[in-house]
Coordinates of N, CA and C and ligand atoms in Angstrom, one line a residue:
M1 N -0.9 -3.0 15.4 CA 0.6 -3.2 15.5 C 0.9 -4.5 16.1
A2 N 1.7 -5.3 15.3 CA 2.1 -6.6 15.8 C 3.3 -7.2 15.1
N3 N 4.3 -7.5 15.9 CA 5.4 -8.3 15.4 C 5.3 -9.7 16.0
L4 N 5.6 -10.7 15.1 CA 5.5 -12.1 15.6 C 6.9 -12.7 15.5
K5 N 7.2 -13.5 16.5 CA 8.5 -14.3 16.5 C 8.1 -15.7 16.8
L6 N 8.4 -16.6 15.8 CA 8.3 -18.0 15.9 C 9.7 -18.6 16.1
Q7 N 9.9 -19.2 17.2 CA 11.3 -19.6 17.6 C 11.4 -21.1 17.8
Q8 N 12.1 -21.8 17.0 CA 12.2 -23.2 17.1 C 10.9 -23.9 17.3
L9 N 9.9 -23.4 16.6 CA 8.5 -24.0 16.8 C 8.5 -25.4 16.3
T10 N 8.0 -26.3 17.1 CA 8.0 -27.7 16.7 C 6.6 -28.3 17.2
K11 N 6.1 -29.2 16.2 CA 4.9 -29.8 16.6 C 5.0 -31.3 16.3
V12 N 4.8 -32.1 17.4 CA 4.8 -33.6 17.2 C 3.4 -34.1 17.5
Y13 N 2.8 -34.8 16.6 CA 1.5 -35.4 16.8 C 1.7 -36.8 17.3
N14 N 0.9 -37.3 18.1 CA 0.9 -38.7 18.6 C 2.3 -39.2 19.0
K15 N 3.0 -38.4 19.7 CA 4.3 -38.7 20.2 C 5.4 -38.9 19.2
N16 N 5.1 -39.2 18.0 CA 6.3 -39.5 17.1 C 6.1 -38.9 15.6
E17 N 4.9 -38.3 15.4 CA 4.8 -37.8 14.0 C 5.2 -36.3 14.0
I18 N 6.3 -36.0 13.4 CA 6.8 -34.6 13.4 C 6.2 -33.8 12.3
A19 N 5.3 -32.9 12.6 CA 4.6 -32.1 11.6 C 5.3 -30.8 11.3
V20 N 6.0 -30.2 12.3 CA 6.7 -29.0 12.1 C 8.0 -29.1 13.0
K21 N 9.1 -28.7 12.4 CA 10.4 -29.0 13.1 C 11.3 -27.7 13.1
D22 N 11.5 -27.2 14.3 CA 12.5 -26.1 14.5 C 12.2 -24.9 13.6
F23 N 11.0 -24.5 13.5 CA 10.6 -23.5 12.6 C 10.9 -22.1 13.1
N24 N 11.7 -21.3 12.4 CA 12.1 -20.0 12.9 C 11.6 -18.9 11.9
L25 N 10.9 -17.9 12.4 CA 10.4 -16.9 11.5 C 10.1 -15.6 12.3
D26 N 10.7 -14.5 11.9 CA 10.3 -13.2 12.4 C 9.4 -12.5 11.5
I27 N 8.3 -12.1 11.9 CA 7.3 -11.4 11.1 C 7.2 -10.0 11.6
K28 N 7.4 -9.0 10.7 CA 7.3 -7.6 11.1 C 5.9 -7.1 10.9
D29 N 5.7 -6.0 11.7 CA 4.4 -5.4 11.7 C 4.0 -5.0 10.2
K30 N 2.7 -5.3 9.9 CA 2.2 -5.0 8.6 C 2.5 -5.9 7.4
E31 N 3.4 -6.9 7.7 CA 3.7 -7.8 6.6 C 2.5 -8.7 6.2
F32 N 2.5 -9.1 5.0 CA 1.6 -10.1 4.5 C 2.4 -11.3 4.1
I33 N 2.5 -12.3 5.0 CA 3.4 -13.4 4.8 C 2.5 -14.5 4.2
V34 N 3.0 -15.2 3.2 CA 2.3 -16.3 2.6 C 3.1 -17.6 2.8
F35 N 2.4 -18.6 3.4 CA 3.0 -19.9 3.5 C 2.5 -20.7 2.3
V36 N 3.4 -21.3 1.6 CA 3.0 -22.1 0.4 C 3.8 -23.4 0.5
G37 N 3.2 -24.4 -0.1 CA 3.8 -25.8 0.0 C 2.8 -26.8 -0.2
P38 N 3.3 -28.1 -0.5 CA 2.3 -29.1 -0.7 C 1.5 -29.5 0.5
S39 N 0.4 -30.2 0.2 CA -0.5 -30.6 1.3 C 0.3 -31.5 2.3
G40 N 0.1 -31.2 3.6 CA 0.8 -32.0 4.6 C 2.1 -31.5 5.0
C41 N 2.5 -30.4 4.5 CA 3.9 -29.9 4.8 C 3.9 -29.1 6.2
G42 N 2.7 -28.9 6.8 CA 2.7 -28.3 8.1 C 2.2 -26.9 8.2
K43 N 1.6 -26.3 7.1 CA 1.2 -24.9 7.0 C 0.1 -24.7 8.1
S44 N -1.0 -25.5 8.0 CA -2.1 -25.3 9.0 C -1.7 -25.5 10.4
T45 N -0.8 -26.4 10.6 CA -0.4 -26.7 12.0 C 0.3 -25.5 12.6
I46 N 1.2 -24.8 11.8 CA 1.8 -23.6 12.3 C 0.8 -22.5 12.6
L47 N -0.2 -22.4 11.6 CA -1.2 -21.3 11.8 C -2.0 -21.6 13.1
R48 N -2.3 -22.9 13.3 CA -3.1 -23.2 14.5 C -2.3 -23.1 15.8
M49 N -1.0 -23.3 15.7 CA -0.2 -23.0 16.9 C -0.2 -21.5 17.2
V50 N -0.1 -20.7 16.1 CA -0.1 -19.3 16.3 C -1.4 -18.8 16.9
A51 N -2.5 -19.4 16.4 CA -3.8 -19.0 16.9 C -4.1 -19.5 18.3
G52 N -3.4 -20.5 18.7 CA -3.6 -21.1 20.1 C -4.7 -22.2 20.0
L53 N -4.9 -22.7 18.8 CA -5.8 -23.8 18.6 C -5.1 -25.2 18.7
E54 N -3.8 -25.2 18.8 CA -3.0 -26.4 18.9 C -1.9 -26.1 19.8
D55 N -1.6 -27.0 20.7 CA -0.5 -26.9 21.6 C 0.9 -26.9 20.9
I56 N 1.8 -26.1 21.4 CA 3.2 -26.1 20.8 C 4.0 -27.2 21.6
T57 N 4.6 -28.1 20.8 CA 5.3 -29.2 21.5 C 6.6 -28.7 22.0
H58 N 7.4 -28.0 21.2 CA 8.6 -27.3 21.7 C 8.7 -25.9 21.0
G59 N 9.5 -25.1 21.5 CA 9.8 -23.8 20.9 C 8.8 -22.7 21.5
E60 N 9.0 -21.5 21.0 CA 8.3 -20.4 21.6 C 7.7 -19.5 20.5
L61 N 6.5 -18.9 20.9 CA 5.8 -18.0 20.1 C 5.7 -16.7 20.8
F62 N 6.2 -15.6 20.2 CA 6.1 -14.3 20.8 C 5.3 -13.4 19.9
I63 N 4.4 -12.6 20.5 CA 3.7 -11.5 19.8 C 4.1 -10.2 20.6
D64 N 4.7 -9.3 19.8 CA 5.2 -8.1 20.4 C 6.0 -8.3 21.7
N65 N 6.9 -9.3 21.6 CA 7.8 -9.6 22.7 C 7.2 -10.3 23.9
Q66 N 5.9 -10.6 23.8 CA 5.2 -11.3 24.9 C 5.1 -12.8 24.5
K67 N 5.6 -13.6 25.4 CA 5.5 -15.1 25.1 C 4.0 -15.5 25.2
M68 N 3.6 -16.2 24.1 CA 2.2 -16.6 24.0 C 1.8 -18.0 24.2
N69 N 2.9 -18.9 24.4 CA 2.6 -20.3 24.4 C 1.4 -20.7 25.3
D70 N 1.3 -20.1 26.5 CA 0.3 -20.5 27.5 C -0.9 -19.5 27.5
V71 N -1.0 -18.6 26.5 CA -2.1 -17.7 26.5 C -3.2 -18.4 25.7
S72 N -4.4 -18.4 26.2 CA -5.5 -19.1 25.5 C -5.9 -18.4 24.2
S73 N -6.5 -19.2 23.4 CA -6.8 -18.7 22.0 C -7.7 -17.5 22.1
K74 N -8.7 -17.4 23.0 CA -9.6 -16.3 23.1 C -8.9 -15.0 23.6
D75 N -7.8 -15.2 24.3 CA -7.0 -14.0 24.8 C -5.9 -13.6 23.9
R76 N -5.8 -14.2 22.7 CA -4.8 -13.7 21.7 C -5.5 -12.7 20.8
D77 N -4.8 -11.7 20.4 CA -5.4 -10.6 19.6 C -5.3 -11.0 18.2
I78 N -6.0 -12.1 17.8 CA -5.8 -12.7 16.5 C -7.2 -13.0 15.9
A79 N -7.4 -12.8 14.6 CA -8.6 -13.2 14.0 C -8.3 -14.2 12.9
M80 N -9.1 -15.2 12.7 CA -8.7 -16.2 11.8 C -9.9 -16.4 10.7
V81 N -9.5 -16.7 9.5 CA -10.4 -16.9 8.4 C -10.2 -18.3 7.9
F82 N -11.2 -19.1 7.8 CA -11.0 -20.5 7.4 C -11.5 -20.7 5.9
Q83 N -11.1 -21.9 5.4 CA -11.4 -22.3 4.0 C -12.9 -22.5 3.9
N84 N -13.5 -23.1 4.9 CA -14.9 -23.5 4.7 C -15.9 -22.4 5.3
Y85 N -15.3 -21.2 5.5 CA -16.1 -20.0 6.1 C -16.5 -20.2 7.5
A86 N -17.0 -21.4 7.9 CA -17.5 -21.6 9.2 C -18.5 -20.5 9.7
L87 N -19.5 -20.2 8.8 CA -20.5 -19.3 9.1 C -21.6 -20.1 9.9
Y88 N -22.4 -19.4 10.7 CA -23.5 -20.0 11.4 C -24.7 -20.0 10.5
P89 N -25.3 -21.1 10.1 CA -26.3 -21.1 9.1 C -27.6 -20.5 9.6
H90 N -27.9 -20.6 10.9 CA -29.2 -20.1 11.4 C -29.1 -18.6 11.7
M91 N -27.9 -17.9 11.5 CA -27.8 -16.5 11.8 C -27.7 -15.7 10.6
T92 N -28.2 -14.4 10.6 CA -28.1 -13.5 9.5 C -26.6 -13.1 9.4
V93 N -26.3 -12.4 8.3 CA -25.0 -11.9 8.0 C -24.6 -11.0 9.2
Y94 N -25.5 -10.1 9.6 CA -25.3 -9.2 10.7 C -24.9 -10.0 12.0
Q95 N -25.7 -11.0 12.3 CA -25.5 -11.7 13.5 C -24.2 -12.5 13.4
N96 N -23.9 -13.1 12.2 CA -22.6 -13.8 12.1 C -21.4 -12.9 12.4
M97 N -21.5 -11.6 11.8 CA -20.4 -10.7 12.1 C -20.3 -10.2 13.5
A98 N -21.5 -10.1 14.1 CA -21.6 -9.5 15.5 C -21.2 -10.6 16.5
F99 N -21.3 -11.9 16.2 CA -21.2 -12.9 17.2 C -20.0 -12.8 18.1
G100 N -18.8 -12.7 17.4 CA -17.6 -12.7 18.2 C -17.5 -11.5 19.1
L101 N -18.1 -10.4 18.7 CA -18.0 -9.2 19.5 C -19.0 -9.3 20.7
K102 N -20.1 -10.0 20.5 CA -21.0 -10.2 21.6 C -20.4 -11.1 22.6
M103 N -19.7 -12.1 22.2 CA -19.0 -13.0 23.1 C -18.0 -12.2 23.9
R104 N -17.4 -11.2 23.3 CA -16.4 -10.4 24.0 C -17.0 -9.2 24.7
K105 N -18.3 -9.3 24.9 CA -19.0 -8.3 25.7 C -18.9 -6.9 25.3
Q106 N -18.8 -6.7 23.9 CA -18.8 -5.3 23.4 C -20.2 -4.7 23.5
T107 N -20.3 -3.4 23.6 CA -21.7 -2.8 23.7 C -22.4 -2.9 22.4
K108 N -23.7 -2.8 22.4 CA -24.5 -2.9 21.2 C -24.1 -1.8 20.2
T109 N -23.9 -0.6 20.8 CA -23.5 0.5 19.9 C -22.2 0.2 19.2
E110 N -21.2 -0.3 19.9 CA -19.9 -0.5 19.4 C -20.0 -1.7 18.3
I111 N -20.8 -2.7 18.6 CA -21.0 -3.8 17.7 C -21.6 -3.3 16.4
E112 N -22.7 -2.4 16.5 CA -23.3 -1.9 15.3 C -22.4 -1.1 14.5
R113 N -21.6 -0.3 15.2 CA -20.6 0.6 14.5 C -19.6 -0.3 13.7
R114 N -19.0 -1.3 14.4 CA -18.0 -2.1 13.7 C -18.6 -3.0 12.6
V115 N -19.8 -3.6 12.8 CA -20.3 -4.4 11.8 C -20.7 -3.6 10.6
N116 N -21.3 -2.4 10.8 CA -21.7 -1.6 9.6 C -20.5 -1.1 8.9
E117 N -19.4 -0.8 9.6 CA -18.2 -0.3 8.9 C -17.6 -1.5 8.1
A118 N -17.5 -2.7 8.7 CA -16.9 -3.8 7.9 C -17.8 -4.1 6.7
A119 N -19.2 -4.1 6.9 CA -20.1 -4.4 5.8 C -19.9 -3.4 4.7
A120 N -19.6 -2.1 5.0 CA -19.4 -1.1 4.0 C -18.2 -1.4 3.2
I121 N -17.1 -1.7 3.9 CA -15.8 -2.0 3.3 C -16.0 -3.2 2.3
L122 N -16.8 -4.2 2.7 CA -16.9 -5.4 1.9 C -18.1 -5.5 1.0
G123 N -18.8 -4.4 0.9 CA -20.0 -4.4 0.0 C -21.1 -5.3 0.5
L124 N -21.2 -5.5 1.8 CA -22.2 -6.4 2.3 C -23.4 -5.7 2.9
K125 N -23.5 -4.4 2.8 CA -24.6 -3.7 3.4 C -26.0 -4.2 3.0
P126 N -26.2 -4.5 1.7 CA -27.5 -4.9 1.2 C -27.9 -6.3 1.8
F127 N -26.9 -7.0 2.3 CA -27.2 -8.4 2.6 C -27.2 -8.7 4.1
L128 N -27.2 -7.7 5.0 CA -27.0 -7.9 6.4 C -28.1 -8.7 7.0
H129 N -29.3 -8.7 6.4 CA -30.4 -9.5 7.0 C -30.6 -10.9 6.4
R130 N -29.7 -11.2 5.4 CA -29.8 -12.5 4.8 C -29.1 -13.6 5.6
K131 N -29.5 -14.8 5.4 CA -28.8 -15.9 6.0 C -27.8 -16.5 5.0
P132 N -26.7 -17.1 5.4 CA -25.7 -17.6 4.5 C -26.2 -18.4 3.3
A133 N -27.2 -19.2 3.5 CA -27.7 -20.0 2.4 C -28.2 -19.2 1.2
A134 N -28.6 -17.9 1.5 CA -29.1 -17.0 0.4 C -28.0 -16.2 -0.1
L135 N -26.7 -16.5 0.1 CA -25.6 -15.7 -0.5 C -24.8 -16.5 -1.5
S136 N -24.1 -15.8 -2.4 CA -23.2 -16.5 -3.3 C -21.9 -16.9 -2.6
G137 N -21.1 -17.7 -3.2 CA -19.8 -18.1 -2.6 C -18.9 -16.9 -2.2
G138 N -18.9 -15.9 -3.1 CA -18.0 -14.8 -2.9 C -18.5 -13.9 -1.7
Q139 N -19.9 -13.8 -1.6 CA -20.5 -13.1 -0.5 C -20.2 -13.8 0.8
R140 N -20.3 -15.1 0.8 CA -20.1 -15.8 2.0 C -18.6 -15.6 2.5
Q141 N -17.7 -15.6 1.5 CA -16.3 -15.4 1.9 C -16.1 -14.0 2.4
R142 N -16.9 -13.1 1.9 CA -16.8 -11.7 2.4 C -17.3 -11.6 3.9
V143 N -18.3 -12.4 4.2 CA -18.8 -12.4 5.5 C -17.8 -13.0 6.5
A144 N -17.1 -14.1 6.0 CA -16.0 -14.7 6.8 C -14.9 -13.6 7.1
L145 N -14.6 -12.9 6.0 CA -13.6 -11.8 6.2 C -14.1 -10.7 7.2
G146 N -15.4 -10.4 7.0 CA -16.0 -9.4 7.9 C -16.0 -9.8 9.3
R147 N -16.2 -11.1 9.6 CA -16.1 -11.5 11.0 C -14.7 -11.3 11.6
A148 N -13.7 -11.4 10.7 CA -12.3 -11.2 11.2 C -12.1 -9.7 11.3
I149 N -12.6 -8.9 10.4 CA -12.3 -7.5 10.4 C -12.9 -6.8 11.7
V150 N -14.2 -7.2 12.0 CA -14.9 -6.5 13.1 C -14.1 -6.7 14.4
R151 N -13.3 -7.7 14.5 CA -12.6 -8.0 15.7 C -11.6 -6.9 16.0
D152 N -11.1 -6.2 14.9 CA -10.1 -5.2 15.1 C -8.9 -5.8 15.7
A153 N -8.5 -7.0 15.3 CA -7.4 -7.7 15.8 C -6.1 -7.2 15.2
N154 N -5.0 -7.5 15.9 CA -3.7 -7.1 15.4 C -3.1 -8.1 14.4
V155 N -3.6 -9.3 14.4 CA -3.1 -10.3 13.5 C -4.2 -11.0 12.8
F156 N -4.1 -11.2 11.5 CA -5.0 -12.0 10.7 C -4.3 -13.3 10.3
L157 N -5.0 -14.4 10.5 CA -4.5 -15.7 10.0 C -5.5 -16.2 9.0
M158 N -5.1 -16.6 7.8 CA -6.0 -17.0 6.8 C -5.6 -18.4 6.2
D159 N -6.4 -19.4 6.4 CA -6.1 -20.7 6.0 C -6.8 -21.1 4.8
E160 N -6.1 -21.0 3.6 CA -6.7 -21.3 2.3 C -8.1 -20.7 2.2
P161 N -8.3 -19.4 2.4 CA -9.6 -18.8 2.4 C -10.3 -18.9 1.1
L162 N -9.6 -19.0 0.0 CA -10.2 -18.9 -1.3 C -10.4 -20.3 -2.0
S163 N -9.9 -21.3 -1.4 CA -9.8 -22.6 -2.2 C -11.1 -23.2 -2.5
S164 N -12.2 -22.8 -1.8 CA -13.5 -23.4 -2.3 C -14.2 -22.5 -3.3
L165 N -13.6 -21.5 -3.8 CA -14.3 -20.6 -4.8 C -13.8 -21.0 -6.2
D166 N -14.7 -20.7 -7.2 CA -14.3 -21.0 -8.5 C -13.1 -20.0 -9.0
A167 N -12.5 -20.4 -10.1 CA -11.3 -19.7 -10.5 C -11.5 -18.2 -10.6
K168 N -12.6 -17.8 -11.2 CA -12.8 -16.4 -11.5 C -13.0 -15.6 -10.2
L169 N -13.8 -16.1 -9.3 CA -14.0 -15.5 -8.1 C -12.7 -15.4 -7.2
R170 N -11.9 -16.5 -7.4 CA -10.7 -16.5 -6.6 C -9.8 -15.3 -7.0
V171 N -9.7 -15.0 -8.3 CA -8.9 -13.9 -8.7 C -9.5 -12.6 -8.2
Q172 N -10.8 -12.5 -8.2 CA -11.4 -11.2 -7.7 C -11.2 -11.0 -6.2
M173 N -11.4 -12.1 -5.5 CA -11.3 -12.0 -4.0 C -9.8 -11.8 -3.6
R174 N -8.9 -12.3 -4.4 CA -7.5 -12.1 -4.2 C -7.2 -10.6 -4.2
S175 N -7.7 -9.9 -5.2 CA -7.4 -8.5 -5.1 C -8.1 -7.8 -4.1
E176 N -9.3 -8.3 -3.7 CA -10.0 -7.6 -2.6 C -9.3 -7.8 -1.3
I177 N -8.7 -9.0 -1.1 CA -7.9 -9.2 0.2 C -6.6 -8.3 0.2
I178 N -6.0 -8.2 -1.0 CA -4.8 -7.3 -1.1 C -5.2 -5.9 -0.8
S179 N -6.3 -5.4 -1.3 CA -6.7 -4.0 -1.0 C -7.1 -3.8 0.5
L180 N -7.8 -4.8 1.0 CA -8.1 -4.8 2.4 C -6.8 -4.7 3.3
H181 N -5.8 -5.4 2.9 CA -4.5 -5.4 3.6 C -3.9 -4.0 3.5
S182 N -3.9 -3.4 2.3 CA -3.3 -2.1 2.2 C -4.1 -1.0 3.0
R183 N -5.4 -1.3 3.1 CA -6.2 -0.4 3.9 C -6.0 -0.5 5.4
L184 N -6.1 -1.8 5.9 CA -6.0 -2.0 7.3 C -4.6 -2.2 7.9
Q185 N -3.7 -2.7 7.0 CA -2.3 -2.9 7.4 C -2.1 -3.9 8.5
T186 N -3.0 -4.8 8.6 CA -2.9 -5.8 9.7 C -1.9 -6.9 9.3
T187 N -1.0 -7.2 10.3 CA 0.0 -8.2 10.1 C -0.8 -9.6 9.8
T188 N -0.4 -10.2 8.6 CA -1.2 -11.3 8.2 C -0.3 -12.5 7.8
I189 N -0.8 -13.7 8.2 CA -0.2 -14.9 7.7 C -1.3 -15.6 6.8
Y190 N -1.0 -15.9 5.6 CA -1.9 -16.4 4.6 C -1.4 -17.7 4.1
V191 N -2.2 -18.8 4.3 CA -1.8 -20.1 3.8 C -2.4 -20.5 2.5
T192 N -1.7 -21.0 1.6 CA -2.2 -21.5 0.3 C -1.4 -22.6 -0.3
H193 N -2.0 -23.4 -1.2 CA -1.1 -24.2 -2.0 C -1.0 -23.8 -3.4
D194 N -1.6 -22.6 -3.6 CA -1.7 -22.0 -5.0 C -0.5 -21.0 -5.2
Q195 N 0.3 -21.4 -6.1 CA 1.5 -20.6 -6.4 C 1.2 -19.2 -6.9
T196 N 0.1 -19.1 -7.7 CA -0.2 -17.8 -8.2 C -0.7 -16.9 -7.1
E197 N -1.5 -17.4 -6.2 CA -1.9 -16.6 -5.0 C -0.6 -16.2 -4.2
A198 N 0.3 -17.1 -4.0 CA 1.5 -16.8 -3.2 C 2.2 -15.7 -3.9
M199 N 2.4 -15.8 -5.2 CA 3.2 -14.8 -5.9 C 2.6 -13.5 -5.9
T200 N 1.3 -13.4 -6.1 CA 0.7 -12.1 -6.3 C 0.4 -11.4 -4.9
M201 N 0.2 -12.2 -3.9 CA -0.2 -11.6 -2.6 C 0.9 -11.3 -1.6
A202 N 1.9 -12.0 -1.6 CA 2.9 -12.0 -0.5 C 3.8 -10.7 -0.5
T203 N 4.0 -10.2 0.7 CA 5.1 -9.3 0.8 C 6.4 -10.1 1.0
R204 N 6.2 -11.3 1.7 CA 7.3 -12.2 1.9 C 6.7 -13.6 1.8
L205 N 7.4 -14.5 1.2 CA 6.9 -15.9 0.9 C 7.7 -16.9 1.7
V206 N 7.1 -17.8 2.3 CA 7.8 -18.9 3.0 C 7.4 -20.2 2.3
V207 N 8.3 -20.9 1.7 CA 8.0 -22.2 1.0 C 8.4 -23.3 2.0
L208 N 7.4 -24.1 2.4 CA 7.6 -25.1 3.4 C 7.7 -26.5 2.7
N209 N 8.5 -27.3 3.4 CA 8.5 -28.7 2.9 C 8.8 -29.6 4.2
H210 N 8.0 -30.6 4.4 CA 8.1 -31.5 5.6 C 8.4 -30.7 6.8
G211 N 7.6 -29.7 7.1 CA 7.6 -29.0 8.3 C 8.8 -28.0 8.5
Q212 N 9.5 -27.8 7.5 CA 10.7 -26.9 7.6 C 10.7 -25.9 6.4
I213 N 11.4 -24.8 6.6 CA 11.5 -23.8 5.6 C 12.4 -24.2 4.5
Q214 N 11.9 -24.3 3.3 CA 12.7 -24.6 2.1 C 13.3 -23.4 1.5
Q215 N 12.5 -22.4 1.4 CA 12.9 -21.1 0.8 C 12.2 -20.0 1.5
I216 N 12.8 -18.8 1.5 CA 12.1 -17.6 2.1 C 12.6 -16.4 1.4
G217 N 11.7 -15.4 1.1 CA 12.1 -14.2 0.5 C 10.9 -13.5 -0.2
T218 N 11.1 -12.4 -0.9 CA 10.0 -11.8 -1.6 C 9.7 -12.8 -2.8
P219 N 8.4 -12.7 -3.3 CA 8.1 -13.6 -4.4 C 9.1 -13.6 -5.5
K220 N 9.6 -12.4 -5.8 CA 10.7 -12.3 -6.9 C 11.9 -13.1 -6.5
E221 N 12.4 -12.9 -5.3 CA 13.6 -13.6 -4.9 C 13.3 -15.1 -4.9
V222 N 12.2 -15.6 -4.5 CA 11.9 -17.0 -4.4 C 11.8 -17.6 -5.8
Y223 N 11.0 -17.0 -6.6 CA 10.7 -17.6 -7.9 C 11.8 -17.3 -9.0
E224 N 12.7 -16.4 -8.7 CA 13.9 -16.2 -9.6 C 15.1 -17.0 -9.2
Q225 N 15.0 -17.6 -8.0 CA 16.2 -18.5 -7.6 C 16.3 -19.7 -8.5
P226 N 17.5 -20.1 -8.8 CA 17.6 -21.3 -9.7 C 17.1 -22.5 -9.0
Ligands
ADP1 P1 -0.8 -28.5 5.5 O1 -1.6 -27.5 6.2 O2 0.4 -28.0 4.9 O3 -1.6 -29.4 4.6 P2 -0.9 -29.8 8.1 O4 -0.4 -28.9 9.1 O5 -2.4 -30.0 8.0 O6 -0.3 -29.5 6.7 O7 -0.3 -31.3 8.4 C1 1.1 -31.5 8.6 C2 1.3 -33.0 9.0 O8 0.7 -33.2 10.3 C3 0.7 -34.0 8.1 O9 1.5 -35.1 8.0 C4 -0.7 -34.3 8.8 O10 -1.1 -35.6 8.5 C5 -0.3 -34.2 10.2 N1 -1.4 -33.8 11.1 C6 -2.1 -32.6 11.0 N2 -3.1 -32.5 11.9 C7 -3.0 -33.7 12.7 C8 -3.7 -34.2 13.8 N3 -4.7 -33.5 14.4 N4 -3.3 -35.4 14.3 C9 -2.2 -36.1 13.7 N5 -1.5 -35.6 12.7 C10 -1.9 -34.5 12.1
ADP2 P1 -33.3 -10.5 13.9 O1 -34.0 -10.5 12.6 O2 -33.3 -11.9 14.6 O3 -33.5 -9.4 14.8 P2 -31.1 -9.2 12.7 O4 -29.9 -9.7 12.0 O5 -32.1 -8.5 11.9 O6 -31.7 -10.4 13.5 O7 -30.6 -8.2 13.9 C1 -30.1 -8.6 15.2 C2 -29.9 -7.3 16.0 O8 -28.9 -6.5 15.3 C3 -31.1 -6.5 16.1 O9 -31.1 -5.9 17.4 C4 -31.0 -5.4 15.1 O10 -31.5 -4.2 15.5 C5 -29.5 -5.2 14.9 N1 -29.2 -4.9 13.5 C6 -29.4 -5.7 12.5 N2 -28.9 -5.1 11.3 C7 -28.4 -4.0 11.7 C8 -27.8 -2.9 11.0 N3 -27.6 -2.9 9.7 N4 -27.3 -1.8 11.7 C9 -27.5 -1.8 13.0 N5 -28.1 -2.8 13.7 C10 -28.5 -3.8 13.1

């Protein structure tokens, strides 16, 4: 369960480069919000501020009415999936998925339960002992998703998670992520520059331009506007 409130969120890099300006957005529990817009419009910056990986210059971020600005990244109940997977090459699939839980001092039994459950959902059970180099692109992306799922976080942030996959796999993983969301119902912000992804995946779509909201609504509302 998580509601997010982004209030007048602003990011200024190097004292005068405004990347995000007075960005306001209320995200309701279970929503799948997609940020779409050209490269450089501020999508990743907003995601990183929500994740706590980037300081907020002005404005406020609330999760379930709690102000998060000064809460460190590791204390936010958020799991993030990146474009380049960021898997550890020397670890097996199991160890990659277990790593974040180990860091958070979960018991071995709990780690095994969660990793096996996520592996079952994602079809990764046969690959648990393999290293990332021995996996296909789609399987690696599933491991990256698995690492987020095992955290059992209240918020998912996904930054162009499919953009390094080929077109066919992208379409397949798109529907896998949609069914994952209908199953887990985790509040999600998904960043892409791909309009088809935005249109097919979003419950609500935010079109960004120069760090501000240009359009917002359901995919139908946004794409049918003149
Ligand atoms: P997007 O994700 O939409 O491509 P970004 O959030 O990455 O956009 O970037 C928004 C703007 O902020 C761009 O002008 C980019 O050059 C700038 N920017 C992003 N990260 C940094 C950084 N670490 N230092 C300085 N400028 C940055
Ligand atoms: P290593 O080969 O270095 O032991 P593994 O990935 O095989 O690395 O396993 C690391 C730990 O996780 C081991 O303690 C192992 O028992 C446990 N483990 C690995 N795979 C599973 C699994 N499918 N279910 C439960 N525990 C597992």
